Amino acid sequence: MFTQVGIIVAAGIAGTFLLQNTIEEKKPDLIAVGIHKKTAVSLLISFLALLILLPLARKLTDSHWIALFDSFYRTGALVFGGGHVVLPLLQAEVVPAGLADGR
């Protein structure tokens, strides 16, 4: 494990010194997105509200559907990666809780 981290750090240091004069500093082009600021803020608030309220609703109720939705929502919201990352998390969350037995 430490070998991989060491190689990444060494490559970063080597790249900083060896490629110092070859990198051009330029500002990234901004991409226009057709969403108003109020819409973006309301969507962010909705995202965070669901992230906080769904686990609370899961604890307060015995609803199979709320538990299932909470598991999928948190897994999808907090994972940045592909299926190889999401599937083990879903398996650990859904299978032991009995949510995958088709009740």
Coordinates of N, CA and C in Angstrom, one line a residue:
M1 N 0.8 -1.2 0.0 CA 0.0 0.0 0.0 C 0.9 1.3 0.0
F2 N 1.9 1.3 0.8 CA 2.7 2.4 0.9 C 3.6 2.6 -0.4
T3 N 3.8 1.5 -1.1 CA 4.6 1.6 -2.3 C 3.8 2.4 -3.4
Q4 N 2.5 2.2 -3.5 CA 1.7 2.9 -4.5 C 1.6 4.4 -4.1
V5 N 1.4 4.7 -2.9 CA 1.3 6.1 -2.4 C 2.7 6.7 -2.7
G6 N 3.7 6.1 -2.4 CA 5.1 6.6 -2.6 C 5.4 6.9 -4.1
I7 N 4.9 6.0 -4.9 CA 5.1 6.2 -6.4 C 4.3 7.4 -6.9
I8 N 3.1 7.6 -6.4 CA 2.2 8.7 -6.8 C 2.9 10.0 -6.3
V9 N 3.3 10.0 -5.1 CA 4.0 11.3 -4.5 C 5.2 11.6 -5.3
A10 N 6.1 10.6 -5.6 CA 7.3 10.8 -6.3 C 7.0 11.3 -7.7
A11 N 6.0 10.7 -8.4 CA 5.7 11.2 -9.7 C 5.2 12.6 -9.7
G12 N 4.4 13.0 -8.7 CA 3.9 14.4 -8.6 C 5.1 15.3 -8.4
I13 N 6.0 15.0 -7.5 CA 7.2 15.8 -7.3 C 8.0 15.9 -8.5
A14 N 8.3 14.8 -9.2 CA 9.1 14.8 -10.4 C 8.4 15.6 -11.5
G15 N 7.1 15.5 -11.6 CA 6.3 16.3 -12.6 C 6.4 17.8 -12.4
T16 N 6.3 18.1 -11.1 CA 6.4 19.5 -10.7 C 7.7 20.2 -11.2
F17 N 8.8 19.5 -11.0 CA 10.1 20.0 -11.3 C 10.5 19.8 -12.8
L18 N 10.2 18.7 -13.4 CA 10.6 18.4 -14.7 C 9.7 19.1 -15.8
L19 N 8.4 19.4 -15.4 CA 7.5 20.0 -16.4 C 7.1 21.4 -16.0
Q20 N 7.9 22.0 -15.2 CA 7.6 23.4 -14.7 C 7.5 24.4 -15.8
N21 N 8.4 24.3 -16.8 CA 8.4 25.4 -17.9 C 7.5 25.0 -19.1
T22 N 6.9 23.8 -19.1 CA 6.1 23.3 -20.2 C 4.6 23.6 -20.0
I23 N 4.2 23.9 -18.8 CA 2.8 24.1 -18.6 C 2.4 25.6 -18.8
E24 N 1.4 25.8 -19.6 CA 0.9 27.1 -19.9 C -0.2 27.4 -18.9
E25 N -0.2 28.5 -18.2 CA -1.3 28.9 -17.4 C -2.3 29.6 -18.2
K26 N -3.5 29.0 -18.2 CA -4.6 29.7 -18.9 C -5.9 29.5 -18.1
K27 N -6.7 30.4 -18.1 CA -8.0 30.3 -17.4 C -8.9 29.3 -18.1
P28 N -9.6 28.5 -17.4 CA -10.5 27.6 -18.1 C -11.7 28.3 -18.6
D29 N -12.2 27.8 -19.7 CA -13.4 28.4 -20.3 C -14.6 28.0 -19.5
L30 N -15.4 29.0 -19.2 CA -16.6 28.8 -18.4 C -17.7 28.2 -19.3
I31 N -18.4 27.3 -18.8 CA -19.5 26.7 -19.5 C -20.8 27.3 -19.1
A32 N -21.6 27.8 -20.0 CA -22.9 28.4 -19.6 C -23.9 27.3 -19.3
V33 N -24.5 27.3 -18.2 CA -25.5 26.3 -17.8 C -26.8 27.1 -17.7
G34 N -27.8 26.5 -18.3 CA -29.1 27.2 -18.3 C -30.0 27.0 -17.1
I35 N -29.4 27.1 -15.9 CA -30.1 27.0 -14.6 C -30.0 28.3 -13.9
H36 N -31.1 28.8 -13.4 CA -31.1 30.0 -12.6 C -30.5 29.7 -11.2
K37 N -30.0 30.7 -10.6 CA -29.3 30.5 -9.3 C -30.3 30.0 -8.2
K38 N -31.6 30.5 -8.3 CA -32.6 30.1 -7.3 C -32.9 28.6 -7.5
T39 N -33.0 28.2 -8.7 CA -33.2 26.7 -9.0 C -32.1 25.9 -8.4
A40 N -30.9 26.3 -8.7 CA -29.7 25.6 -8.2 C -29.7 25.5 -6.7
V41 N -30.0 26.6 -6.0 CA -30.0 26.6 -4.6 C -31.1 25.7 -4.0
S42 N -32.3 25.8 -4.6 CA -33.4 25.0 -4.2 C -33.1 23.5 -4.4
L43 N -32.4 23.1 -5.5 CA -32.1 21.7 -5.7 C -31.0 21.2 -4.7
L44 N -30.1 22.1 -4.4 CA -29.1 21.8 -3.3 C -29.7 21.6 -2.0
I45 N -30.7 22.4 -1.6 CA -31.4 22.3 -0.4 C -32.2 21.0 -0.3
S46 N -32.8 20.7 -1.4 CA -33.6 19.4 -1.5 C -32.7 18.2 -1.4
F47 N -31.5 18.2 -2.0 CA -30.6 17.2 -1.9 C -30.1 16.9 -0.4
L48 N -29.8 18.0 0.2 CA -29.3 17.9 1.6 C -30.4 17.6 2.5
A49 N -31.6 18.1 2.3 CA -32.8 17.7 3.1 C -33.1 16.2 3.1
L50 N -33.1 15.7 1.8 CA -33.3 14.2 1.7 C -32.2 13.4 2.4
L51 N -31.0 13.9 2.3 CA -29.8 13.2 2.9 C -29.9 13.2 4.4
I52 N -30.5 14.2 5.0 CA -30.7 14.2 6.4 C -32.0 13.6 6.9
L53 N -33.1 13.9 6.2 CA -34.4 13.4 6.6 C -34.7 12.0 6.4
L54 N -34.2 11.4 5.3 CA -34.5 10.0 5.0 C -34.0 9.0 6.1
P55 N -32.8 9.2 6.6 CA -32.4 8.3 7.7 C -33.2 8.5 9.0
L56 N -33.7 9.7 9.2 CA -34.6 10.0 10.3 C -35.9 9.3 10.1
A57 N -36.5 9.4 8.9 CA -37.7 8.7 8.6 C -37.6 7.2 8.7
R58 N -36.4 6.7 8.3 CA -36.2 5.3 8.4 C -36.2 4.8 9.8
K59 N -35.6 5.6 10.7 CA -35.6 5.2 12.2 C -37.0 5.3 12.8
L60 N -37.8 6.3 12.4 CA -39.1 6.5 13.0 C -40.2 5.6 12.5
T61 N -40.0 5.1 11.3 CA -41.0 4.2 10.7 C -40.5 2.8 10.4
D62 N -41.4 1.9 10.2 CA -41.0 0.5 9.9 C -41.2 0.3 8.4
S63 N -41.3 1.3 7.6 CA -41.6 1.2 6.2 C -40.5 0.6 5.4
H64 N -40.8 -0.5 4.7 CA -39.8 -1.2 3.9 C -39.4 -0.2 2.7
W65 N -40.3 0.5 2.2 CA -40.0 1.4 1.1 C -39.1 2.6 1.4
I66 N -39.4 3.2 2.6 CA -38.5 4.3 3.1 C -37.1 3.8 3.3
A67 N -37.0 2.6 3.9 CA -35.7 2.0 4.2 C -34.9 1.7 2.9
L68 N -35.6 1.2 1.9 CA -35.0 0.9 0.6 C -34.6 2.2 -0.1
F69 N -35.5 3.2 -0.1 CA -35.2 4.4 -0.8 C -34.0 5.1 -0.1
D70 N -34.0 5.1 1.2 CA -32.9 5.7 2.0 C -31.6 5.0 1.6
S71 N -31.6 3.7 1.5 CA -30.3 3.0 1.2 C -29.8 3.4 -0.2
F72 N -30.7 3.4 -1.1 CA -30.3 3.7 -2.5 C -29.9 5.2 -2.6
Y73 N -30.6 6.1 -2.0 CA -30.4 7.5 -2.1 C -29.0 7.8 -1.5
R74 N -28.7 7.3 -0.3 CA -27.4 7.6 0.4 C -26.3 7.0 -0.4
T75 N -26.5 5.8 -0.9 CA -25.4 5.2 -1.7 C -25.1 6.0 -2.9
G76 N -26.2 6.3 -3.7 CA -26.0 7.1 -4.9 C -25.5 8.5 -4.7
A77 N -25.9 9.1 -3.6 CA -25.5 10.5 -3.3 C -24.0 10.6 -2.8
L78 N -23.6 9.6 -2.1 CA -22.3 9.8 -1.4 C -21.1 9.0 -2.1
V79 N -21.4 8.4 -3.2 CA -20.4 7.6 -3.9 C -20.0 8.3 -5.2
F80 N -18.8 8.5 -5.5 CA -18.3 9.0 -6.7 C -17.5 7.9 -7.4
G81 N -18.1 7.2 -8.3 CA -17.4 6.1 -8.9 C -18.4 5.3 -9.7
G82 N -18.0 4.2 -10.2 CA -18.8 3.3 -11.0 C -19.5 2.2 -10.3
G83 N -20.0 1.2 -11.0 CA -20.7 0.1 -10.4 C -19.8 -0.7 -9.4
H84 N -18.5 -0.8 -9.7 CA -17.7 -1.6 -8.8 C -17.6 -0.9 -7.4
V85 N -17.9 0.3 -7.3 CA -18.0 1.0 -6.0 C -19.4 0.9 -5.4
V86 N -20.4 1.1 -6.2 CA -21.7 1.2 -5.7 C -22.3 -0.1 -5.3
L87 N -22.1 -1.2 -6.1 CA -22.6 -2.5 -5.8 C -22.2 -3.1 -4.5
P88 N -21.0 -3.0 -4.1 CA -20.6 -3.6 -2.8 C -21.3 -2.8 -1.6
L89 N -21.4 -1.5 -1.8 CA -22.1 -0.7 -0.8 C -23.6 -1.0 -0.7
L90 N -24.2 -1.2 -1.8 CA -25.6 -1.6 -1.8 C -25.8 -2.9 -1.2
Q91 N -24.9 -3.9 -1.5 CA -25.0 -5.2 -1.0 C -24.8 -5.2 0.6
A92 N -23.9 -4.4 1.1 CA -23.7 -4.3 2.5 C -24.9 -3.6 3.2
E93 N -25.6 -2.7 2.5 CA -26.7 -2.0 3.1 C -28.0 -2.7 3.0
V94 N -28.3 -3.3 1.8 CA -29.6 -3.9 1.5 C -29.7 -5.3 2.0
V95 N -28.7 -6.2 1.7 CA -28.9 -7.6 2.0 C -29.0 -7.9 3.5
P96 N -28.1 -7.4 4.4 CA -28.2 -7.8 5.8 C -29.5 -7.2 6.4
A97 N -30.0 -6.1 5.9 CA -31.2 -5.6 6.5 C -32.5 -6.3 6.0
G98 N -32.3 -7.2 5.1 CA -33.5 -8.0 4.6 C -34.3 -7.3 3.6
L99 N -33.8 -6.2 3.0 CA -34.5 -5.4 2.0 C -34.5 -6.0 0.6
A100 N -33.7 -7.0 0.4 CA -33.7 -7.7 -0.9 C -34.5 -9.0 -1.0
D101 N -35.3 -9.3 0.0 CA -36.0 -10.5 0.0 C -37.3 -10.5 -0.7
G102 N -37.7 -9.3 -1.2 CA -38.9 -9.2 -2.0 C -40.2 -9.2 -1.2
R103 N -40.1 -8.6 0.0 CA -41.3 -8.5 0.8 C -42.3 -7.6 0.2

